[in-house]
């Protein structure tokens, strides 16, 4: 029998709130079994939740997480899911590299603006001290 988890078990184990888990459920990313009012999460739900949290940390959208979860197929060795994940990781890395270049360019522009302001301020102070 595969392991099952209550919402509080998952929240405690993964260090997130039960509200966050319910949100992901509302978004269709998790589908726990119901026993009356109680939610029973499977091992697959736990894996999906870990994937969501990892995806969130590296900047994936919920739609991207949903896509990756939908590709989960342990019978096929998750080959399609893993290949898709590698592609998304490469895309994310390229985005981050572009953002780093953009930040470096902005820093250069800030340095230039700061130098001009300091030079103008120095010039203004010199004129004032002469008069």
mmCIF file of C-alpha atoms in Angstrom, residues 25-96:
data_model
loop_
_atom_site.group_PDB
_atom_site.id
_atom_site.type_symbol
_atom_site.label_atom_id
_atom_site.label_comp_id
_atom_site.label_asym_id
_atom_site.label_seq_id
_atom_site.Cartn_x
_atom_site.Cartn_y
_atom_site.Cartn_z
ATOM 1 C CA UNK A 25 -5.503 21.943 -4.988
ATOM 2 C CA UNK A 26 -7.906 24.697 -6.136
ATOM 3 C CA UNK A 27 -5.589 25.345 -9.090
ATOM 4 C CA UNK A 28 -5.924 21.694 -10.113
ATOM 5 C CA UNK A 29 -2.314 20.834 -9.333
ATOM 6 C CA UNK A 30 -3.171 18.362 -6.575
ATOM 7 C CA UNK A 31 -6.061 15.931 -6.379
ATOM 8 C CA UNK A 32 -6.324 14.334 -2.963
ATOM 9 C CA UNK A 33 -8.771 11.585 -2.185
ATOM 10 C CA UNK A 34 -11.629 12.611 0.103
ATOM 11 C CA UNK A 35 -12.875 10.758 3.133
ATOM 12 C CA UNK A 36 -15.761 12.905 4.233
ATOM 13 C CA UNK A 37 -14.250 16.322 4.917
ATOM 14 C CA UNK A 38 -10.726 14.943 5.260
ATOM 15 C CA UNK A 39 -8.221 15.195 2.420
ATOM 16 C CA UNK A 40 -5.944 12.202 1.918
ATOM 17 C CA UNK A 41 -2.873 12.913 -0.192
ATOM 18 C CA UNK A 42 -0.983 10.178 -2.016
ATOM 19 C CA UNK A 43 2.722 9.782 -2.632
ATOM 20 C CA UNK A 44 2.083 11.163 -6.125
ATOM 21 C CA UNK A 45 0.508 14.277 -4.584
ATOM 22 C CA UNK A 46 3.582 14.696 -2.380
ATOM 23 C CA UNK A 47 5.900 14.412 -5.407
ATOM 24 C CA UNK A 48 3.727 16.939 -7.287
ATOM 25 C CA UNK A 49 3.853 19.339 -4.338
ATOM 26 C CA UNK A 50 7.641 19.042 -4.140
ATOM 27 C CA UNK A 51 7.828 19.761 -7.874
ATOM 28 C CA UNK A 52 5.575 22.817 -7.466
ATOM 29 C CA UNK A 53 7.724 24.171 -4.638
ATOM 30 C CA UNK A 54 10.953 23.555 -6.544
ATOM 31 C CA UNK A 55 9.467 25.125 -9.666
ATOM 32 C CA UNK A 56 8.353 28.147 -7.685
ATOM 33 C CA UNK A 57 11.862 28.602 -6.242
ATOM 34 C CA UNK A 58 13.407 28.646 -9.720
ATOM 35 C CA UNK A 59 10.764 30.912 -11.192
ATOM 36 C CA UNK A 60 8.414 28.568 -13.033
ATOM 37 C CA UNK A 61 4.819 29.663 -13.464
ATOM 38 C CA UNK A 62 1.958 27.542 -12.154
ATOM 39 C CA UNK A 63 1.143 26.664 -15.777
ATOM 40 C CA UNK A 64 4.664 25.317 -16.255
ATOM 41 C CA UNK A 65 4.389 23.329 -13.018
ATOM 42 C CA UNK A 66 1.029 21.962 -14.167
ATOM 43 C CA UNK A 67 2.571 20.890 -17.468
ATOM 44 C CA UNK A 68 5.442 19.087 -15.733
ATOM 45 C CA UNK A 69 3.116 17.371 -13.274
ATOM 46 C CA UNK A 70 0.914 16.249 -16.167
ATOM 47 C CA UNK A 71 3.917 14.555 -17.770
ATOM 48 C CA UNK A 72 4.642 12.463 -14.666
ATOM 49 C CA UNK A 73 4.709 8.813 -15.756
ATOM 50 C CA UNK A 74 6.843 6.533 -13.592
ATOM 51 C CA UNK A 75 6.044 3.552 -15.827
ATOM 52 C CA UNK A 76 7.972 5.203 -18.683
ATOM 53 C CA UNK A 77 10.802 6.355 -16.420
ATOM 54 C CA UNK A 78 9.487 9.925 -16.585
ATOM 55 C CA UNK A 79 11.572 10.454 -19.716
ATOM 56 C CA UNK A 80 9.216 12.999 -21.270
ATOM 57 C CA UNK A 81 8.876 14.896 -17.997
ATOM 58 C CA UNK A 82 12.645 14.989 -17.493
ATOM 59 C CA UNK A 83 13.327 16.151 -21.066
ATOM 60 C CA UNK A 84 10.695 18.870 -20.738
ATOM 61 C CA UNK A 85 12.173 19.910 -17.397
ATOM 62 C CA UNK A 86 15.643 20.159 -18.954
ATOM 63 C CA UNK A 87 14.249 22.397 -21.689
ATOM 64 C CA UNK A 88 12.499 24.635 -19.178
ATOM 65 C CA UNK A 89 15.635 24.835 -17.052
ATOM 66 C CA UNK A 90 17.650 25.918 -20.090
ATOM 67 C CA UNK A 91 15.027 28.590 -20.877
ATOM 68 C CA UNK A 92 15.048 29.834 -17.287
ATOM 69 C CA UNK A 93 18.854 29.925 -17.239
ATOM 70 C CA UNK A 94 18.858 31.987 -20.460
ATOM 71 C CA UNK A 95 16.324 34.404 -18.943
ATOM 72 C CA UNK A 96 18.436 34.803 -15.811
#
